Coordinates of N, CA and C in Angstrom, one line a residue:
X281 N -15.5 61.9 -24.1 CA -14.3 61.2 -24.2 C -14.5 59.8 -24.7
X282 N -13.8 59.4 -25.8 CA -13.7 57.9 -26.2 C -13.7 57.4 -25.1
X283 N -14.4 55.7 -25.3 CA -14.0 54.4 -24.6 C -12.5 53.9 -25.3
X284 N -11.5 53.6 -24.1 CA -10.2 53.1 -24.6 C -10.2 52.0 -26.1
X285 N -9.3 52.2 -26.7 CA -9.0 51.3 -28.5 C -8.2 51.0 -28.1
X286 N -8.1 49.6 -29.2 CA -6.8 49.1 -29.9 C -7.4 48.6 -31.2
X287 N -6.5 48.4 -32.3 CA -6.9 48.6 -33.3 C -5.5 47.5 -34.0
X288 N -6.2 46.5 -35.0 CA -5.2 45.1 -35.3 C -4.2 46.4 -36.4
X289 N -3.2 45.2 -37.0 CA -2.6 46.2 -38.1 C -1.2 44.9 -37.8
X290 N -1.1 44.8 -39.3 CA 0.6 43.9 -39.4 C 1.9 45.0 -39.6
X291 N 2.9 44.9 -38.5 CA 4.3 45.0 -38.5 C 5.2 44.3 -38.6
X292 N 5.9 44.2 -39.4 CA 7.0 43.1 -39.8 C 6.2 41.6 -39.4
X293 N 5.3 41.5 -40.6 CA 4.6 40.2 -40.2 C 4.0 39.8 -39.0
X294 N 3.8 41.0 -38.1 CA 2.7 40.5 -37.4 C 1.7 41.0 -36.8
X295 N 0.0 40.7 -36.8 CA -0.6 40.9 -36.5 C -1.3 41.3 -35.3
X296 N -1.4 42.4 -34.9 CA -1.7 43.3 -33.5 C -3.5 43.1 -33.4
X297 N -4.4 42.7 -32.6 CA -5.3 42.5 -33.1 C -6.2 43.1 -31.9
X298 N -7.2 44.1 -31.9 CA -8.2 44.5 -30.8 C -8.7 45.6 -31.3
X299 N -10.1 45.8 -30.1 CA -10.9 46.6 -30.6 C -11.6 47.4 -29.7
X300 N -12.1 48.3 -29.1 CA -12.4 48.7 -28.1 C -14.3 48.5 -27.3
X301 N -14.6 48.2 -26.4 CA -15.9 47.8 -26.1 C -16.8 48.5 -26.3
X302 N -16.8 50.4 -26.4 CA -17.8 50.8 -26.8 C -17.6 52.1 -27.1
X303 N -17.6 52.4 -28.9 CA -17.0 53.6 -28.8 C -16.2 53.6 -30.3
X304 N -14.8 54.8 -30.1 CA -14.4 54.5 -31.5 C -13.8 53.4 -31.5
X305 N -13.6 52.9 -33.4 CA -12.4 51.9 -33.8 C -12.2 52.1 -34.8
X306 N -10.9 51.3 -35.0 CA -9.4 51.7 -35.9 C -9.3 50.7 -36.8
X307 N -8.9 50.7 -37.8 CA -8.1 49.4 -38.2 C -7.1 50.3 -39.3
X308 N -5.7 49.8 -39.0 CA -4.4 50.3 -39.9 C -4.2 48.6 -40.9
X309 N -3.8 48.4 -41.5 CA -3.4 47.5 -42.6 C -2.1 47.3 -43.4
X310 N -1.2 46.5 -43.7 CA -0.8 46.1 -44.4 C -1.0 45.9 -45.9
X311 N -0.9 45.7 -46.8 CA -1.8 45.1 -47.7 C -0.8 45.0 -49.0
X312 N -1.4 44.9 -50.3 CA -2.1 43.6 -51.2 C -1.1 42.5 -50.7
X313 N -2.1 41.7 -51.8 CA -2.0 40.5 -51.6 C -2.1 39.8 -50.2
X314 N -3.0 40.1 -49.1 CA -2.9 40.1 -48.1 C -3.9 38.8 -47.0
X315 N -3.6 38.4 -46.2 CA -4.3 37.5 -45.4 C -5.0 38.4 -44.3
X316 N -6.2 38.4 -44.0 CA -7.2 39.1 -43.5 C -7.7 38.7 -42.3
X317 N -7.8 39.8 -41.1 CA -9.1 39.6 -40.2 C -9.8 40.4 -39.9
X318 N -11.2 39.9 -39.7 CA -12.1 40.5 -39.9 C -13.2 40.6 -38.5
X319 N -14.1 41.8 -38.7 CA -14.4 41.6 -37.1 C -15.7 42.3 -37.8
X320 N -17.1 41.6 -37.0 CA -18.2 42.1 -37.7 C -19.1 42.1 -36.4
X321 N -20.4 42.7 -36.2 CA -21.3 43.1 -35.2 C -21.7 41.7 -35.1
X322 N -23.2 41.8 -34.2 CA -23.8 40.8 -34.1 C -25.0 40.9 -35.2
X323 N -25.5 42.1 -35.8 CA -25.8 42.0 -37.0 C -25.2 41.7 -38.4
X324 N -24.3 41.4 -38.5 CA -23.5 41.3 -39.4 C -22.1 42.1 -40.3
X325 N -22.7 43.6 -39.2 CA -22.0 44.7 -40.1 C -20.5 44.5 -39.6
X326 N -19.5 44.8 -40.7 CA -18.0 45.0 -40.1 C -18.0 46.4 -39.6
X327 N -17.1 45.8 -38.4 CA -16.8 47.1 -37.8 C -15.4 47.3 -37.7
X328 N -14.7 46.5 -38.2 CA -13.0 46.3 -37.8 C -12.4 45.2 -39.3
X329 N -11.4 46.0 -39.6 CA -10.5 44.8 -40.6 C -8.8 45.3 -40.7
X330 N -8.2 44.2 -40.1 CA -7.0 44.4 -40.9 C -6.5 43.5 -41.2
X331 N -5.6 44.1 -42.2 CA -4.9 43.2 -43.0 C -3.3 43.1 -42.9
X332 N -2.7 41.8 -43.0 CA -1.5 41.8 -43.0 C -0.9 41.7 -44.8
X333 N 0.5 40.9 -44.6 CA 0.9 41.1 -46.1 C 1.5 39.5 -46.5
X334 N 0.8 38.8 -45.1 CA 1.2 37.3 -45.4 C 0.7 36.5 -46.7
X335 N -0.3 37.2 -47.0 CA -0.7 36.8 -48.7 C -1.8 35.4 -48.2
X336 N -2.1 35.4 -47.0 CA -2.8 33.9 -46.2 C -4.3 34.2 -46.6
X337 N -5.2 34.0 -47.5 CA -6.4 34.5 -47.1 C -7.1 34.0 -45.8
X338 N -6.8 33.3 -45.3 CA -7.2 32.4 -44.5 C -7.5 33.1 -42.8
X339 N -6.2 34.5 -43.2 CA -6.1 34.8 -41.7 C -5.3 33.8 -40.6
X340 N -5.4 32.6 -41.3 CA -4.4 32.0 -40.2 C -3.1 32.5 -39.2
X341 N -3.4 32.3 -37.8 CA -2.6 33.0 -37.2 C -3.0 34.2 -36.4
X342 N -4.0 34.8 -37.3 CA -4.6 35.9 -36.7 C -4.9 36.2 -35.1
X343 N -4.7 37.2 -34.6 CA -5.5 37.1 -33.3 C -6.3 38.6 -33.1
X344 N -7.5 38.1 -32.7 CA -8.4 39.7 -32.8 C -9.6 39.6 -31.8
X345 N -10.0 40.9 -31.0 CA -11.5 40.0 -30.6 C -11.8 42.1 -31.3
X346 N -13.0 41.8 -31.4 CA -13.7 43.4 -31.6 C -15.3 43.1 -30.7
X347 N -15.6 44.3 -30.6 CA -17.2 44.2 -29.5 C -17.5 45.7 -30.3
X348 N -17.9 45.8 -30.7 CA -18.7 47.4 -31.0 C -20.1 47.0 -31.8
X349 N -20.9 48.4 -31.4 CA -22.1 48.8 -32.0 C -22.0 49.5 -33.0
X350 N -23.2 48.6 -34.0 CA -23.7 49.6 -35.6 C -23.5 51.2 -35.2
X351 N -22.6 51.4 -35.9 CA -22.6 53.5 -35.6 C -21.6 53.6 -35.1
X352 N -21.1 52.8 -34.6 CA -19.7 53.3 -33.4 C -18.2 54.1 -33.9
X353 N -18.2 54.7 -33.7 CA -16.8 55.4 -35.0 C -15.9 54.2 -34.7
X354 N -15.7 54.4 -36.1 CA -14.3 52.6 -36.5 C -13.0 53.3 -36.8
X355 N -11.7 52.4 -36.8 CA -10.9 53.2 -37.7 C -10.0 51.6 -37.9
X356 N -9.1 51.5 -38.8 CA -8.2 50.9 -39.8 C -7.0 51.1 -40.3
X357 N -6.6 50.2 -40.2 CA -5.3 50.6 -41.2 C -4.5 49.4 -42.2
X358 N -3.8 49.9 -43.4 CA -3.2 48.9 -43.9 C -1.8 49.0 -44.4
X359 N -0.7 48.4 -44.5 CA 0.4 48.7 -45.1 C 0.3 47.8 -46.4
X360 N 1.3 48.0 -47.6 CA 1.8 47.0 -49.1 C 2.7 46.6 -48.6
X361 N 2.3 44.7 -49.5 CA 3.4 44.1 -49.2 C 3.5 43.6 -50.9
X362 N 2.7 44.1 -51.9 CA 2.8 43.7 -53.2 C 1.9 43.8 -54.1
X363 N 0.9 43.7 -54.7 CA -0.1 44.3 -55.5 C -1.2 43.0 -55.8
X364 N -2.3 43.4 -55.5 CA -3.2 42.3 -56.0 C -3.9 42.0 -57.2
X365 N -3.7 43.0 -57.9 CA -4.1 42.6 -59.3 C -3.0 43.7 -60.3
X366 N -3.0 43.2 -61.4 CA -2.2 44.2 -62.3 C -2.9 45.7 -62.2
X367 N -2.2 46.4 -62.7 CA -2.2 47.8 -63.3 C -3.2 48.0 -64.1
X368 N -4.1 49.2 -63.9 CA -5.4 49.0 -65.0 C -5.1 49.8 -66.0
X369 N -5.5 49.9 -67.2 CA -4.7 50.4 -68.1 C -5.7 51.6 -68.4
X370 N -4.7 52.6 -68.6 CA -5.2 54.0 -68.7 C -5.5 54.3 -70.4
X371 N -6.2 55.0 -70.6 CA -6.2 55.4 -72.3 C -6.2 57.4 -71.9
X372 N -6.2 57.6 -73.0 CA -5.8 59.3 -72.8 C -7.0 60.1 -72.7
X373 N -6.8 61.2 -72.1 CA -7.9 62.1 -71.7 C -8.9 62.4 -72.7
X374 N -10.9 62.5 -73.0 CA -11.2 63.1 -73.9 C -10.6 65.0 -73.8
X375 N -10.4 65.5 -75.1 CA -10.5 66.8 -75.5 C -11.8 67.4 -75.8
X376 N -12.8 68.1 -75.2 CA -13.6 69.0 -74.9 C -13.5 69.6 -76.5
X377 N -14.7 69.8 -77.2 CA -14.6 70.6 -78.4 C -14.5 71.8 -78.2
X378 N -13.8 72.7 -79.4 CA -13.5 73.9 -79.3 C -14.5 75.2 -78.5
X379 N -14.6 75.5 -77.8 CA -15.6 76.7 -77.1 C -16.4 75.7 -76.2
X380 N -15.6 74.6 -75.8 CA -16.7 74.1 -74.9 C -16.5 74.1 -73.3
X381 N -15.2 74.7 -73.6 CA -14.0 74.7 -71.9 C -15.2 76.4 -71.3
X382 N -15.7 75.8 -70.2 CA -15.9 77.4 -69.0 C -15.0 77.7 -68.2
X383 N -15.5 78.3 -67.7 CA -14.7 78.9 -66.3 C -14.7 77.3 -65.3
X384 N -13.8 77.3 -64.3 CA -13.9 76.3 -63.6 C -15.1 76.8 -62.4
X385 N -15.8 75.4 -62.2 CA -16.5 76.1 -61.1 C -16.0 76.3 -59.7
X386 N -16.7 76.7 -58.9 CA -16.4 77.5 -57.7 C -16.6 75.9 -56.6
X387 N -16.1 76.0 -55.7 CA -16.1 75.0 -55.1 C -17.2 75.4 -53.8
X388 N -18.2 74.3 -53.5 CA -19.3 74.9 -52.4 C -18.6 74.9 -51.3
X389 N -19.7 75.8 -50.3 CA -19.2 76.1 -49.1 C -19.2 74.7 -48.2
X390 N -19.9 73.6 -48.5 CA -19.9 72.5 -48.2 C -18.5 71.7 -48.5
X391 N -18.2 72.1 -49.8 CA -17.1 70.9 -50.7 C -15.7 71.7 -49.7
X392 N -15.6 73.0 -49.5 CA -14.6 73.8 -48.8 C -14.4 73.4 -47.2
X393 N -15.2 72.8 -46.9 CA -15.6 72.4 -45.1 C -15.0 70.9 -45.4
X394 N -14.9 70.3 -45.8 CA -14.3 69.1 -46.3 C -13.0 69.1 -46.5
X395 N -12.6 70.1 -47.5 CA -11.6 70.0 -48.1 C -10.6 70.8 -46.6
X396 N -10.9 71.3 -45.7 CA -10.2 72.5 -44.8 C -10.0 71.3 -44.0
X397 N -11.4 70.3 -43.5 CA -11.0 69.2 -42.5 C -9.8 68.1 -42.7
X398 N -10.2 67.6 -44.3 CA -9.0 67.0 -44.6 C -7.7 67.3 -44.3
X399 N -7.6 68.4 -44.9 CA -6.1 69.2 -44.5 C -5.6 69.5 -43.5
X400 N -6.8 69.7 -42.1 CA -6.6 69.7 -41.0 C -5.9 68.4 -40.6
X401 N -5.9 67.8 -41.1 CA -5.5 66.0 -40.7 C -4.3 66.1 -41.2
X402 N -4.3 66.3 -42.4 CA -2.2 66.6 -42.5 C -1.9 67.0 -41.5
X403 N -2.2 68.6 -41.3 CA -1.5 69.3 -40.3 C -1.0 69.1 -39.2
X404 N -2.0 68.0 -38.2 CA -2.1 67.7 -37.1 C -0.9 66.1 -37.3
X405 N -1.5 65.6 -38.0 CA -0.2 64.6 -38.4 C 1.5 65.0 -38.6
X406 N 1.2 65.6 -39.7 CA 2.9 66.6 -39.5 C 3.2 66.9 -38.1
X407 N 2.3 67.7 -37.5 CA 2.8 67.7 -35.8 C 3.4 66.3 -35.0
X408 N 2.6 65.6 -35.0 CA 2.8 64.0 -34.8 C 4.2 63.5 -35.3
X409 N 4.6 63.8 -36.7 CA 5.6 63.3 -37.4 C 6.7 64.4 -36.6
X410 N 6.9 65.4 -37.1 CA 8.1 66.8 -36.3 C 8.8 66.2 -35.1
X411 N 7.1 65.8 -34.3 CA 7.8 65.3 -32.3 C 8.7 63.9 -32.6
X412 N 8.0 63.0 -33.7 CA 8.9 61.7 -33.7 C 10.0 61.6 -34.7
X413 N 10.8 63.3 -35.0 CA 12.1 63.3 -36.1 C 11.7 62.9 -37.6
X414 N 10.2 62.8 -38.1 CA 10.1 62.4 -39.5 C 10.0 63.6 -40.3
X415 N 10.3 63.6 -41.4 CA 9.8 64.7 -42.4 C 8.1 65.2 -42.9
X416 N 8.1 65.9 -43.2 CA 6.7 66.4 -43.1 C 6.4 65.4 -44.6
X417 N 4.7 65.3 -44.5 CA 4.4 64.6 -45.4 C 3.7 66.0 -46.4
X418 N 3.4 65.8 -47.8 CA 2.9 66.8 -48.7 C 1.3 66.2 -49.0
X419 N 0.6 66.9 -48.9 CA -0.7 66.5 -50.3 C -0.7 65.9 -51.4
X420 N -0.6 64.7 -51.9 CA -0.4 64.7 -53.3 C -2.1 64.4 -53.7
X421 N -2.5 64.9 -54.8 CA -4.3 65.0 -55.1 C -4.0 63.7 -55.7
X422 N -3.3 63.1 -55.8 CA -3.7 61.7 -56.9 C -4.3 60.9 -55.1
X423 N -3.1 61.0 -54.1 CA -3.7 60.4 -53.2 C -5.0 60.4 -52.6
X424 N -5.3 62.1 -52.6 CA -6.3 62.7 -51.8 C -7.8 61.9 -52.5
X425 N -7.9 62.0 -54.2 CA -8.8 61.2 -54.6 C -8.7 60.3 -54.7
X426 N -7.6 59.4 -54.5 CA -7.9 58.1 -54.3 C -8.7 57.6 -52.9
X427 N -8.4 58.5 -51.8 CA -8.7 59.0 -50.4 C -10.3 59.1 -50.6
X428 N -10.6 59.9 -51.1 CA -12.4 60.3 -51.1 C -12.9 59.2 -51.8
X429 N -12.9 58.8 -52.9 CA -13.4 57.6 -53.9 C -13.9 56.6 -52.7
X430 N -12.7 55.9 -51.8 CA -13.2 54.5 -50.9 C -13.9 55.7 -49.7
X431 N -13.5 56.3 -49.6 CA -14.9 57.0 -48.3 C -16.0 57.6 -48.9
X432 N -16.0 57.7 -49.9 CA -17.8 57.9 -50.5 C -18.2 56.7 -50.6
X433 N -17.4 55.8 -51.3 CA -17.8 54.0 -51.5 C -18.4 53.7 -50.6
X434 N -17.7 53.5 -49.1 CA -17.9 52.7 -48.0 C -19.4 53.7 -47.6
X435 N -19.1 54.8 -47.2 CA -20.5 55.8 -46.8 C -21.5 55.5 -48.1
X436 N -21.5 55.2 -49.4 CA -23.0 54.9 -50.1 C -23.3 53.7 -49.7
X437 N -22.4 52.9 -50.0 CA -22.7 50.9 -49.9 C -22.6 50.7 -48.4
X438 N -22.6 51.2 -47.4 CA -22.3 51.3 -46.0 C -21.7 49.5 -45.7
X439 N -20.1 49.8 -45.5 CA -19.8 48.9 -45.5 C -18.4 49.8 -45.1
X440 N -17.2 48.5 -44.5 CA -16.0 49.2 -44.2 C -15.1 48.4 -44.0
X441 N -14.2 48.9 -44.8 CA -12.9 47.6 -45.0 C -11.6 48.5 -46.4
X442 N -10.9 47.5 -46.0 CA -9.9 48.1 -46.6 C -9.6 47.4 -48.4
X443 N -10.7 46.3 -48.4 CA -10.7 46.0 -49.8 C -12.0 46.4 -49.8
X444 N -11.9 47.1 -51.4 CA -13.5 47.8 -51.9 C -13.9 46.4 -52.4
X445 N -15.1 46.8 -53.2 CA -16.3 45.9 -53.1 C -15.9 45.2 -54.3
X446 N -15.0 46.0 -55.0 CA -15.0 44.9 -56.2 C -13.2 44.0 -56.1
X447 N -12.9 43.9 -54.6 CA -11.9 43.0 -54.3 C -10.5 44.1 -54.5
X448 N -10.5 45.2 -55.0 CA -9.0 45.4 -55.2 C -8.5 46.3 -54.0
X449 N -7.2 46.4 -53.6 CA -6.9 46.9 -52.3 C -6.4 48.5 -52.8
X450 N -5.8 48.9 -51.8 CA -5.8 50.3 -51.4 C -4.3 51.0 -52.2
X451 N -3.7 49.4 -52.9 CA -2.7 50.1 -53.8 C -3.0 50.0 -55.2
X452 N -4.2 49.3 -55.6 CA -4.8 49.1 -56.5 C -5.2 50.8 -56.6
X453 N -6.1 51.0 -55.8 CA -7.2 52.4 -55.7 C -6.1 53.5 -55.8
X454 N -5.0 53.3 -55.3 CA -3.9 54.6 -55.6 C -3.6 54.8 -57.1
X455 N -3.2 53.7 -57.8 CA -3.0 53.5 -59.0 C -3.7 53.6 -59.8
X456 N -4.7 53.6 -59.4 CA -6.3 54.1 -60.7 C -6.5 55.5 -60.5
X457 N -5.8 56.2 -59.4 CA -6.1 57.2 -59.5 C -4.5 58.1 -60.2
X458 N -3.8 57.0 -60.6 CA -2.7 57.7 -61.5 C -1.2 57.9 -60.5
X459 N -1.5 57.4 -59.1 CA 0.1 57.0 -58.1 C 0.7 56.2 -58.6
X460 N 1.8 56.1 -58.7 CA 2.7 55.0 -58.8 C 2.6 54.2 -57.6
X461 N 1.9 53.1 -58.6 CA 1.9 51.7 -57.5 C 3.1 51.1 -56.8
X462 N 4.4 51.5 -57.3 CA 5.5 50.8 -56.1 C 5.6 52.1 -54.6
X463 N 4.9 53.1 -55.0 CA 5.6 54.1 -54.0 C 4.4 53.9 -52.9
X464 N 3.2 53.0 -53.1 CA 1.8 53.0 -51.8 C 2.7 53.0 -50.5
X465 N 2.3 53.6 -49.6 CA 3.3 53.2 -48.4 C 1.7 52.1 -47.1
X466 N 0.6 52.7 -47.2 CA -0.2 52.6 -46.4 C -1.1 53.4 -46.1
X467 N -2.2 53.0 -45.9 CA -3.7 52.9 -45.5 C -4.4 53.1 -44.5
X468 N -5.2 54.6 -43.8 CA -5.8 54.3 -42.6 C -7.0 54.5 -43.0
X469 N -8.0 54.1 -42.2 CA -9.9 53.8 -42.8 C -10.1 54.4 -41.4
X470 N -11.6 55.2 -41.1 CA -12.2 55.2 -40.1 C -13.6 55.8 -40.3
X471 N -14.9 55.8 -39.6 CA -15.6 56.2 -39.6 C -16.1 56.3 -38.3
X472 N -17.1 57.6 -37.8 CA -17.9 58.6 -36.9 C -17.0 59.4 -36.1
X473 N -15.8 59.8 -36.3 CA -14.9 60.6 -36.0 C -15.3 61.9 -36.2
X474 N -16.2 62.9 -35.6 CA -16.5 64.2 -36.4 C -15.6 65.4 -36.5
X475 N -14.4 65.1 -36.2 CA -13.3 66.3 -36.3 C -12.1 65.6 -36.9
X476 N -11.3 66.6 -37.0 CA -10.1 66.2 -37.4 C -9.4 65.8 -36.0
X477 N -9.4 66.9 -34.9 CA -8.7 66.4 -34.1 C -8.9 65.2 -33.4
X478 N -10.3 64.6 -33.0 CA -10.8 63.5 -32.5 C -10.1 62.0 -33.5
X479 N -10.4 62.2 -34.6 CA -10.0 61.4 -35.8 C -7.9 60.9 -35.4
X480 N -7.4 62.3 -35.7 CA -6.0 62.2 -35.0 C -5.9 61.4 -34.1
X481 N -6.5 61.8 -33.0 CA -6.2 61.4 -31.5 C -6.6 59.8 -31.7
X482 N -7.1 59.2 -32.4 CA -7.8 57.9 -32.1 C -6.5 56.9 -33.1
X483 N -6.4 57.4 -34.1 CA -4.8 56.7 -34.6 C -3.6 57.1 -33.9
X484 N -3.7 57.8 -33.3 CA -2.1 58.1 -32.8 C -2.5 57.3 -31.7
X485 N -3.6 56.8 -30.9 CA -3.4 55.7 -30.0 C -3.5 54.1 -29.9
X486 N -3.4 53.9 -31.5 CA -3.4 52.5 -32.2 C -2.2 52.5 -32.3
X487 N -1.9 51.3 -32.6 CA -0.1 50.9 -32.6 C -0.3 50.8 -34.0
X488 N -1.3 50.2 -34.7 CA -1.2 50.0 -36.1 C -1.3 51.4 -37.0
X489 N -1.9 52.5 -36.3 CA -2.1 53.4 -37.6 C -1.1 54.1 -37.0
X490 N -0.7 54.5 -35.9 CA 0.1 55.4 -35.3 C 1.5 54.9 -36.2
X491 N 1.4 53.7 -36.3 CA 3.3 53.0 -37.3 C 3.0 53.9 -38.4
X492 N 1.5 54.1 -38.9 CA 1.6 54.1 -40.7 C 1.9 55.9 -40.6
X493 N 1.2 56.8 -39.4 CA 1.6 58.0 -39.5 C 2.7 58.0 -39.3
X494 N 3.8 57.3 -38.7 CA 4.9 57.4 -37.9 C 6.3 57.0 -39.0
X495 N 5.5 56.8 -40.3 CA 6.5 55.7 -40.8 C 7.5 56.6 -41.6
X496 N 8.7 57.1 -41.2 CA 9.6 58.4 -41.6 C 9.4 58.6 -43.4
X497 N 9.3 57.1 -43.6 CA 9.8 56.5 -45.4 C 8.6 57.4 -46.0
X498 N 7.9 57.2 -45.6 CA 6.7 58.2 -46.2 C 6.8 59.6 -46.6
X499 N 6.2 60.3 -47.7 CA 6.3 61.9 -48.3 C 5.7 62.0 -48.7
X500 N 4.0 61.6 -49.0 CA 2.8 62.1 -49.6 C 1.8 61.5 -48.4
X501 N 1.0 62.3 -48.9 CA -0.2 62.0 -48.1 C -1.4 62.0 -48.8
X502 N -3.1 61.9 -48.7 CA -4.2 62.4 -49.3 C -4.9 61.8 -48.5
X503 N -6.1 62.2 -47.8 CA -7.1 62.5 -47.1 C -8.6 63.0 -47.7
X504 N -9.4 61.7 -47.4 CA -10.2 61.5 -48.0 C -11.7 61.6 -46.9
X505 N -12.8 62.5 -46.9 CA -13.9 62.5 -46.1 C -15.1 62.2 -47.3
X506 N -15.7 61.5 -46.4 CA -17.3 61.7 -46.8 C -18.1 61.4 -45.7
X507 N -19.7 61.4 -46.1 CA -20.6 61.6 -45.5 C -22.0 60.3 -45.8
X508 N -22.3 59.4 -44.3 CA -23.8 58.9 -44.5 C -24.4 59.4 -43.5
X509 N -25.4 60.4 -43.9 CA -26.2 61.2 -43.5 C -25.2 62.4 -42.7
X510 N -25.0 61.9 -41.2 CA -24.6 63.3 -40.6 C -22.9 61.9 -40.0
X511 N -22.7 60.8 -40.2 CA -21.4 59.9 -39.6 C -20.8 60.2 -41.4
X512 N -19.4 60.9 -40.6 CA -18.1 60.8 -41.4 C -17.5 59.9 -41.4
X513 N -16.6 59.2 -43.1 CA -16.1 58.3 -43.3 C -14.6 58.5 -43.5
X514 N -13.8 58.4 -43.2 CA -11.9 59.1 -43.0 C -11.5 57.6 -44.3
X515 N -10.7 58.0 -44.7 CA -9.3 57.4 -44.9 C -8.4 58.3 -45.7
X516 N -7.5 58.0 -44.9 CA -5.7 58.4 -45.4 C -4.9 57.5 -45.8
X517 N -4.3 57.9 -47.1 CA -3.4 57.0 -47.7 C -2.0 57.9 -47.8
X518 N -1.1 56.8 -47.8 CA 0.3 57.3 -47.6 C 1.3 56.9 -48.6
X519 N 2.0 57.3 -49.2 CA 3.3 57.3 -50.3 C 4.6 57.7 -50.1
X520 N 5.3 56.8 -51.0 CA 6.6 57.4 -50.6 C 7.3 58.2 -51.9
X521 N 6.6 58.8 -52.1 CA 6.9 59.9 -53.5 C 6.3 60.5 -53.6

């Protein structure tokens, strides 16, 4: 059984901030353009970030304490409050020369254990959403890979946060992956969660990610796993299209 969480995350401008003493953690988010806090070990590693949409880099205001150990399952979350950098510009697909298209390949029994857990996380969520009157949320794959991209990122560069490494946030990463950047609804991060249900259970008892599953306006989903070594890396992003 987990050590009791709380997990920061901005609602209507304000910042909820905590972390649990030993064990999993959360962070739900607000975001772009966002003012930040941030919670890191005594080695240096982050183990906690969220973000509001006060646009403050400064964090001013903030209130947060975090205590966890390197390894400790984390989790996150973020909501948009506006976009931090423009739109990247797409150019059009290459075409494959004539006789050069195969068969598609077969997906491994590995890449299928992934793809079943992910989904497992919709499912259990939709349950979540049904008991609190919201509409079910769908898969959309533009999310789901936007989803995997920052949880392989964070799991190679071992690192955890809701802005990637090269500064852009989580409505940015929807949009590269071809979402319409006005429909981002919000962002949950976690890592060492080894199930889906355990993963569930640890946002539904954060006030910050439990709002972003909770949030009716929402109608897409994508769920994103990876892997450092044998600790899983979660994030779910949310849309309202």
């Amino acid at each position: 059984m987990w050590p009791p969480l709380t997990a920061s995350a901005a609602l209507l401008s304000l910042l909820l901030g905590g972390a649990m003493a030993v064990g999993p953690a959360l962070s739900a988010a607000p975001g772009p353009l966002p003012g930040t806090s941030e919670f890191t070990t005594a080695g240096g590693r982050t183990t906690a970030r969220s973000v509001t949409g006060t646009g403050d880099p400064t964090g001013a205001g903030d209130t947060a304490q975090a205590i966890a150990a390197a390894r400790s399952p984390v989790i996150a979350a973020v909501t948009p409050r506006g976009a931090t950098r423009p739109a990247p510009a797409t150019s059009a697909p290459r075409t494959p020369p004539a006789g050069a298209r195969g068969p598609a390949p077969r997906p491994s029994p590995e890449s299928a254990r992934v793809t079943a857990m992910e989904d497992q996380v919709t499912s259990l969520i939709n349950r979540e959403r049904e008991r609190a009157g919201c509409p079910p949320v769908h898969t959309d794959e533009r999310l789901r890979a936007a989803a995997r991209r920052h949880s392989a990122d964070m799991a190679q560069h071992d690192y955890f946060s809701h802005t990637s490494r090269d500064g852009s946030s989580f409505v940015d990463r929807v949009a590269d992956a071809g979402y319409p950047r006005r429909h981002a609804a919000g962002e949950n991060i976690a890592y060492g969660y080894p199930t889906a249900e355990s993963m569930v259970d640890a946002w539904m008892a954060s006030t910050g990610h439990r709002s972003n599953i909770l949030n009716c306006d929402a109608r897409a989903t994508g769920v994103g796993l990876a892997y450092q070594g044998r600790t899983p890396y979660w994030t779910q992003e949310f849309g309202r299209d």
